[in-house]
PDB file of C-alpha atoms in Angstrom:
ATOM      1  CA  UNK A   1     -52.792  72.599   4.409  1.00  0.00           C
ATOM      2  CA  UNK A   2     -54.933  73.138   1.003  1.00  0.00           C
ATOM      3  CA  UNK A   3     -53.849  76.960   0.521  1.00  0.00           C
ATOM      4  CA  UNK A   4     -50.361  75.874   1.164  1.00  0.00           C
ATOM      5  CA  UNK A   5     -50.390  73.100  -1.345  1.00  0.00           C
ATOM      6  CA  UNK A   6     -51.889  75.193  -4.295  1.00  0.00           C
ATOM      7  CA  UNK A   7     -49.611  78.340  -3.458  1.00  0.00           C
ATOM      8  CA  UNK A   8     -46.490  76.131  -3.614  1.00  0.00           C
ATOM      9  CA  UNK A   9     -47.943  74.720  -6.835  1.00  0.00           C
ATOM     10  CA  UNK A  10     -48.740  77.904  -8.177  1.00  0.00           C
ATOM     11  CA  UNK A  11     -45.144  78.900  -7.662  1.00  0.00           C
ATOM     12  CA  UNK A  12     -44.114  76.031  -9.484  1.00  0.00           C
ATOM     13  CA  UNK A  13     -46.120  76.188 -12.488  1.00  0.00           C
ATOM     14  CA  UNK A  14     -44.946  79.999 -12.725  1.00  0.00           C
ATOM     15  CA  UNK A  15     -41.172  78.857 -12.584  1.00  0.00           C
ATOM     16  CA  UNK A  16     -40.863  81.200  -9.770  1.00  0.00           C
ATOM     17  CA  UNK A  17     -36.857  81.604  -9.596  1.00  0.00           C
ATOM     18  CA  UNK A  18     -36.186  84.134  -6.523  1.00  0.00           C
ATOM     19  CA  UNK A  19     -32.839  82.944  -4.286  1.00  0.00           C
ATOM     20  CA  UNK A  20     -34.049  84.542  -1.067  1.00  0.00           C
ATOM     21  CA  UNK A  21     -38.042  84.981  -1.569  1.00  0.00           C
ATOM     22  CA  UNK A  22     -39.868  87.207   0.748  1.00  0.00           C
ATOM     23  CA  UNK A  23     -43.501  86.204   1.765  1.00  0.00           C
ATOM     24  CA  UNK A  24     -45.841  88.083   3.074  1.00  0.00           C
ATOM     25  CA  UNK A  25     -49.002  86.810   4.805  1.00  0.00           C
ATOM     26  CA  UNK A  26     -51.296  89.633   5.530  1.00  0.00           C
ATOM     27  CA  UNK A  27     -54.338  89.104   8.307  1.00  0.00           C
ATOM     28  CA  UNK A  28     -52.018  86.223   9.718  1.00  0.00           C
ATOM     29  CA  UNK A  29     -53.746  85.696  12.622  1.00  0.00           C
ATOM     30  CA  UNK A  30     -51.835  83.263  14.837  1.00  0.00           C
ATOM     31  CA  UNK A  31     -49.929  82.127  12.513  1.00  0.00           C
ATOM     32  CA  UNK A  32     -51.150  79.076  10.859  1.00  0.00           C
ATOM     33  CA  UNK A  33     -50.566  79.752   7.191  1.00  0.00           C
ATOM     34  CA  UNK A  34     -47.064  81.548   7.292  1.00  0.00           C
ATOM     35  CA  UNK A  35     -45.878  78.792   9.938  1.00  0.00           C
ATOM     36  CA  UNK A  36     -47.270  76.140   6.865  1.00  0.00           C
ATOM     37  CA  UNK A  37     -45.144  78.034   4.131  1.00  0.00           C
ATOM     38  CA  UNK A  38     -42.171  78.695   6.251  1.00  0.00           C
ATOM     39  CA  UNK A  39     -41.917  74.662   6.906  1.00  0.00           C
ATOM     40  CA  UNK A  40     -42.573  73.983   3.525  1.00  0.00           C
ATOM     41  CA  UNK A  41     -40.391  76.644   1.867  1.00  0.00           C
ATOM     42  CA  UNK A  42     -36.912  76.236   3.514  1.00  0.00           C
ATOM     43  CA  UNK A  43     -35.193  79.154   1.754  1.00  0.00           C
ATOM     44  CA  UNK A  44     -37.947  81.702   1.966  1.00  0.00           C
ATOM     45  CA  UNK A  45     -38.588  84.460   4.777  1.00  0.00           C
ATOM     46  CA  UNK A  46     -42.312  84.741   5.704  1.00  0.00           C
ATOM     47  CA  UNK A  47     -43.739  87.677   7.702  1.00  0.00           C
ATOM     48  CA  UNK A  48     -46.864  87.396   8.783  1.00  0.00           C
ATOM     49  CA  UNK A  49     -48.730  90.607   9.631  1.00  0.00           C
ATOM     50  CA  UNK A  50     -51.538  91.328  11.529  1.00  0.00           C
ATOM     51  CA  UNK A  51     -53.496  94.643  13.123  1.00  0.00           C
ATOM     52  CA  UNK A  52     -54.116  93.089  16.065  1.00  0.00           C
ATOM     53  CA  UNK A  53     -51.267  92.551  19.069  1.00  0.00           C
ATOM     54  CA  UNK A  54     -53.365  89.477  20.859  1.00  0.00           C
ATOM     55  CA  UNK A  55     -52.821  87.855  17.804  1.00  0.00           C
ATOM     56  CA  UNK A  56     -49.219  88.917  16.987  1.00  0.00           C
ATOM     57  CA  UNK A  57     -48.312  87.600  20.596  1.00  0.00           C
ATOM     58  CA  UNK A  58     -50.044  84.153  20.204  1.00  0.00           C
ATOM     59  CA  UNK A  59     -48.629  83.712  16.773  1.00  0.00           C
ATOM     60  CA  UNK A  60     -44.548  84.164  18.291  1.00  0.00           C
ATOM     61  CA  UNK A  61     -45.940  81.872  21.290  1.00  0.00           C
ATOM     62  CA  UNK A  62     -46.764  79.215  18.753  1.00  0.00           C
ATOM     63  CA  UNK A  63     -43.245  79.819  16.856  1.00  0.00           C
ATOM     64  CA  UNK A  64     -41.096  80.091  20.101  1.00  0.00           C
ATOM     65  CA  UNK A  65     -42.687  76.644  21.577  1.00  0.00           C
ATOM     66  CA  UNK A  66     -43.044  75.013  18.544  1.00  0.00           C
ATOM     67  CA  UNK A  67     -39.670  75.952  16.182  1.00  0.00           C
ATOM     68  CA  UNK A  68     -37.687  77.880  18.823  1.00  0.00           C
ATOM     69  CA  UNK A  69     -34.370  77.404  16.292  1.00  0.00           C
ATOM     70  CA  UNK A  70     -35.646  76.480  12.957  1.00  0.00           C
ATOM     71  CA  UNK A  71     -37.796  79.204  12.378  1.00  0.00           C
ATOM     72  CA  UNK A  72     -35.736  82.291  14.612  1.00  0.00           C
ATOM     73  CA  UNK A  73     -34.539  83.772  11.413  1.00  0.00           C
ATOM     74  CA  UNK A  74     -36.918  82.589   8.445  1.00  0.00           C
ATOM     75  CA  UNK A  75     -39.858  83.204  10.287  1.00  0.00           C
ATOM     76  CA  UNK A  76     -41.285  86.968  11.692  1.00  0.00           C
ATOM     77  CA  UNK A  77     -44.589  88.829  12.705  1.00  0.00           C
ATOM     78  CA  UNK A  78     -45.413  92.322  12.979  1.00  0.00           C
ATOM     79  CA  UNK A  79     -48.234  94.188  14.033  1.00  0.00           C
ATOM     80  CA  UNK A  80     -49.501  96.488  11.296  1.00  0.00           C
ATOM     81  CA  UNK A  81     -52.739  97.489   9.846  1.00  0.00           C
ATOM     82  CA  UNK A  82     -53.727  97.791   5.929  1.00  0.00           C
ATOM     83  CA  UNK A  83     -53.518 102.062   6.363  1.00  0.00           C
ATOM     84  CA  UNK A  84     -50.077 101.633   6.689  1.00  0.00           C
ATOM     85  CA  UNK A  85     -49.367  98.756   4.336  1.00  0.00           C
ATOM     86  CA  UNK A  86     -51.061 100.891   1.968  1.00  0.00           C
ATOM     87  CA  UNK A  87     -48.725 103.924   2.199  1.00  0.00           C
ATOM     88  CA  UNK A  88     -45.939 104.609   0.490  1.00  0.00           C
ATOM     89  CA  UNK A  89     -43.636 105.326   3.295  1.00  0.00           C
ATOM     90  CA  UNK A  90     -44.040 101.433   4.868  1.00  0.00           C
ATOM     91  CA  UNK A  91     -40.926 100.157   5.783  1.00  0.00           C
ATOM     92  CA  UNK A  92     -42.464  96.826   3.852  1.00  0.00           C
ATOM     93  CA  UNK A  93     -43.064  99.338   0.526  1.00  0.00           C
ATOM     94  CA  UNK A  94     -42.006  97.203  -2.687  1.00  0.00           C
ATOM     95  CA  UNK A  95     -40.152  94.348  -0.897  1.00  0.00           C
ATOM     96  CA  UNK A  96     -42.374  90.961  -1.283  1.00  0.00           C
ATOM     97  CA  UNK A  97     -41.863  88.280  -3.998  1.00  0.00           C
ATOM     98  CA  UNK A  98     -45.108  86.844  -2.922  1.00  0.00           C
ATOM     99  CA  UNK A  99     -47.943  87.923  -1.016  1.00  0.00           C
ATOM    100  CA  UNK A 100     -51.104  85.781   0.576  1.00  0.00           C
ATOM    101  CA  UNK A 101     -54.147  86.050   2.687  1.00  0.00           C
ATOM    102  CA  UNK A 102     -56.820  83.726   4.161  1.00  0.00           C
ATOM    103  CA  UNK A 103     -60.127  85.398   4.784  1.00  0.00           C
ATOM    104  CA  UNK A 104     -59.163  89.070   5.211  1.00  0.00           C
ATOM    105  CA  UNK A 105     -60.771  90.748   2.393  1.00  0.00           C
ATOM    106  CA  UNK A 106     -64.143  90.750   3.663  1.00  0.00           C
ATOM    107  CA  UNK A 107     -62.928  92.189   6.686  1.00  0.00           C
ATOM    108  CA  UNK A 108     -61.998  95.023   5.211  1.00  0.00           C
ATOM    109  CA  UNK A 109     -64.111  98.464   5.135  1.00  0.00           C
ATOM    110  CA  UNK A 110     -62.708  99.707   2.010  1.00  0.00           C
ATOM    111  CA  UNK A 111     -61.561  97.238  -0.564  1.00  0.00           C
ATOM    112  CA  UNK A 112     -59.577  99.633  -2.314  1.00  0.00           C
ATOM    113  CA  UNK A 113     -57.337 100.209   1.058  1.00  0.00           C
ATOM    114  CA  UNK A 114     -56.493  96.457   0.707  1.00  0.00           C
ATOM    115  CA  UNK A 115     -55.758  96.585  -3.202  1.00  0.00           C
ATOM    116  CA  UNK A 116     -53.516 100.196  -2.545  1.00  0.00           C
ATOM    117  CA  UNK A 117     -51.690  98.089  -0.006  1.00  0.00           C
ATOM    118  CA  UNK A 118     -50.924  94.898  -2.336  1.00  0.00           C
ATOM    119  CA  UNK A 119     -49.562  96.925  -4.897  1.00  0.00           C
ATOM    120  CA  UNK A 120     -47.319  98.984  -2.190  1.00  0.00           C
ATOM    121  CA  UNK A 121     -45.994  95.722  -0.733  1.00  0.00           C
ATOM    122  CA  UNK A 122     -44.977  93.918  -3.967  1.00  0.00           C
ATOM    123  CA  UNK A 123     -42.172  93.531  -5.983  1.00  0.00           C
ATOM    124  CA  UNK A 124     -42.950  94.594  -9.954  1.00  0.00           C
ATOM    125  CA  UNK A 125     -44.852  90.996 -10.884  1.00  0.00           C
ATOM    126  CA  UNK A 126     -45.111  89.589  -7.498  1.00  0.00           C
ATOM    127  CA  UNK A 127     -46.932  86.604  -7.284  1.00  0.00           C
ATOM    128  CA  UNK A 128     -50.212  86.788  -5.054  1.00  0.00           C
ATOM    129  CA  UNK A 129     -52.962  84.207  -3.970  1.00  0.00           C
ATOM    130  CA  UNK A 130     -55.639  85.110  -1.521  1.00  0.00           C
ATOM    131  CA  UNK A 131     -58.346  83.385  -0.687  1.00  0.00           C
ATOM    132  CA  UNK A 132     -61.683  84.487   0.855  1.00  0.00           C
ATOM    133  CA  UNK A 133     -65.182  83.452   1.705  1.00  0.00           C
ATOM    134  CA  UNK A 134     -67.515  83.777  -1.121  1.00  0.00           C
ATOM    135  CA  UNK A 135     -71.148  85.338  -0.398  1.00  0.00           C
ATOM    136  CA  UNK A 136     -73.763  82.993  -1.320  1.00  0.00           C
ATOM    137  CA  UNK A 137     -76.553  84.581  -3.346  1.00  0.00           C
ATOM    138  CA  UNK A 138     -79.406  83.763  -0.952  1.00  0.00           C
ATOM    139  CA  UNK A 139     -79.700  83.833   3.106  1.00  0.00           C
ATOM    140  CA  UNK A 140     -81.099  79.888   3.124  1.00  0.00           C
ATOM    141  CA  UNK A 141     -78.156  79.172   1.024  1.00  0.00           C
ATOM    142  CA  UNK A 142     -75.747  80.977   4.207  1.00  0.00           C
ATOM    143  CA  UNK A 143     -77.702  78.416   6.325  1.00  0.00           C
ATOM    144  CA  UNK A 144     -77.342  75.587   4.815  1.00  0.00           C
ATOM    145  CA  UNK A 145     -73.340  76.204   4.266  1.00  0.00           C
ATOM    146  CA  UNK A 146     -73.230  77.116   8.118  1.00  0.00           C
ATOM    147  CA  UNK A 147     -75.337  73.909   8.922  1.00  0.00           C
ATOM    148  CA  UNK A 148     -72.751  71.420   6.649  1.00  0.00           C
ATOM    149  CA  UNK A 149     -69.832  72.932   7.833  1.00  0.00           C
ATOM    150  CA  UNK A 150     -70.284  73.981  11.276  1.00  0.00           C
ATOM    151  CA  UNK A 151     -73.407  71.530  12.564  1.00  0.00           C
ATOM    152  CA  UNK A 152     -72.475  71.789  16.044  1.00  0.00           C
ATOM    153  CA  UNK A 153     -70.350  74.733  16.679  1.00  0.00           C
ATOM    154  CA  UNK A 154     -71.061  77.256  19.756  1.00  0.00           C
ATOM    155  CA  UNK A 155     -73.682  80.108  19.019  1.00  0.00           C
ATOM    156  CA  UNK A 156     -71.121  82.589  18.985  1.00  0.00           C
ATOM    157  CA  UNK A 157     -68.856  81.009  15.825  1.00  0.00           C
ATOM    158  CA  UNK A 158     -72.114  80.281  14.196  1.00  0.00           C
ATOM    159  CA  UNK A 159     -73.284  83.815  14.559  1.00  0.00           C
ATOM    160  CA  UNK A 160     -69.513  85.270  13.545  1.00  0.00           C
ATOM    161  CA  UNK A 161     -69.757  82.298  10.413  1.00  0.00           C
ATOM    162  CA  UNK A 162     -73.110  83.520   9.048  1.00  0.00           C
ATOM    163  CA  UNK A 163     -71.790  87.491   9.308  1.00  0.00           C
ATOM    164  CA  UNK A 164     -68.665  86.695   7.640  1.00  0.00           C
ATOM    165  CA  UNK A 165     -70.559  84.955   4.951  1.00  0.00           C
ATOM    166  CA  UNK A 166     -73.058  87.784   4.434  1.00  0.00           C
ATOM    167  CA  UNK A 167     -70.285  90.354   4.505  1.00  0.00           C
ATOM    168  CA  UNK A 168     -68.046  88.525   1.987  1.00  0.00           C
ATOM    169  CA  UNK A 169     -68.005  89.055  -1.589  1.00  0.00           C
ATOM    170  CA  UNK A 170     -69.070  87.489  -4.903  1.00  0.00           C
ATOM    171  CA  UNK A 171     -66.393  86.423  -7.960  1.00  0.00           C
ATOM    172  CA  UNK A 172     -68.251  88.817  -9.998  1.00  0.00           C
ATOM    173  CA  UNK A 173     -67.795  91.813  -7.373  1.00  0.00           C
ATOM    174  CA  UNK A 174     -63.904  90.925  -6.794  1.00  0.00           C
ATOM    175  CA  UNK A 175     -63.540  90.841 -10.538  1.00  0.00           C
ATOM    176  CA  UNK A 176     -64.751  94.452 -10.675  1.00  0.00           C
ATOM    177  CA  UNK A 177     -63.072  95.787  -8.008  1.00  0.00           C
ATOM    178  CA  UNK A 178     -60.075  94.193  -9.519  1.00  0.00           C
ATOM    179  CA  UNK A 179     -60.438  95.768 -12.775  1.00  0.00           C
ATOM    180  CA  UNK A 180     -60.928  99.212 -11.132  1.00  0.00           C
ATOM    181  CA  UNK A 181     -57.769  99.096  -9.238  1.00  0.00           C
ATOM    182  CA  UNK A 182     -55.659  98.290 -12.253  1.00  0.00           C
ATOM    183  CA  UNK A 183     -52.562  96.636 -10.450  1.00  0.00           C
ATOM    184  CA  UNK A 184     -51.979  93.684 -12.575  1.00  0.00           C
ATOM    185  CA  UNK A 185     -53.534  90.549 -13.575  1.00  0.00           C
ATOM    186  CA  UNK A 186     -55.666  88.015 -11.667  1.00  0.00           C
ATOM    187  CA  UNK A 187     -57.552  85.199 -12.019  1.00  0.00           C
ATOM    188  CA  UNK A 188     -60.910  85.105  -9.580  1.00  0.00           C
ATOM    189  CA  UNK A 189     -62.488  81.429  -9.192  1.00  0.00           C
ATOM    190  CA  UNK A 190     -65.142  80.062  -6.795  1.00  0.00           C
ATOM    191  CA  UNK A 191     -62.841  76.887  -4.543  1.00  0.00           C
ATOM    192  CA  UNK A 192     -65.579  74.554  -2.389  1.00  0.00           C
ATOM    193  CA  UNK A 193     -68.781  75.942  -1.541  1.00  0.00           C
ATOM    194  CA  UNK A 194     -67.915  78.772   0.107  1.00  0.00           C
ATOM    195  CA  UNK A 195     -64.448  80.599  -1.192  1.00  0.00           C
ATOM    196  CA  UNK A 196     -62.802  82.400  -3.699  1.00  0.00           C
ATOM    197  CA  UNK A 197     -59.529  82.148  -5.162  1.00  0.00           C
ATOM    198  CA  UNK A 198     -57.838  85.467  -6.310  1.00  0.00           C
ATOM    199  CA  UNK A 199     -54.717  84.166  -7.849  1.00  0.00           C
ATOM    200  CA  UNK A 200     -51.717  86.351 -10.447  1.00  0.00           C
ATOM    201  CA  UNK A 201     -49.293  89.008 -10.126  1.00  0.00           C
ATOM    202  CA  UNK A 202     -49.118  92.635  -9.440  1.00  0.00           C
ATOM    203  CA  UNK A 203     -47.575  95.006 -12.262  1.00  0.00           C
ATOM    204  CA  UNK A 204     -46.316  98.542 -11.341  1.00  0.00           C
TER     205      UNK A 204
END
């Protein structure tokens, strides 16, 4: 909920005025963020995109059970991978007014592919809000964060959380990657004890 609140606050501060905005939620998983955006932003069309057919199946099932009528036209899910989104012939090329993702970047082997996808799907000036894990400077810090946030979680969840934290980027690394990609203007900042927020605009 915090991420959606911050996204809507960012849009208000930017004087965003699109009549029928299209929002893409990349790596949408079971649809948590996409659902919240759609329920809070009534005039937006939201498309959740994920590479996993299982995640798309779960997201559609949730939508149909919880909001069979309300979201029938305003919320949609598509199975597609980042490589397809990065190609200029993608069906979603230059369509998005707003693009978001949550804990996706560290899963992508080549970050340049992610930035190419952002550039390809965005309209000129599109607003972006991406949140991801932030890699601590030492492994002891990784363990401290895990103990604070998942003190009693099953071992498999603890292992995955530690692996994700260890694979994530630092703020400095994200800034360097964005400067090299030259896709727009972004502010990269630390959020809480384990996140990075990447907020800005893509310019073509």
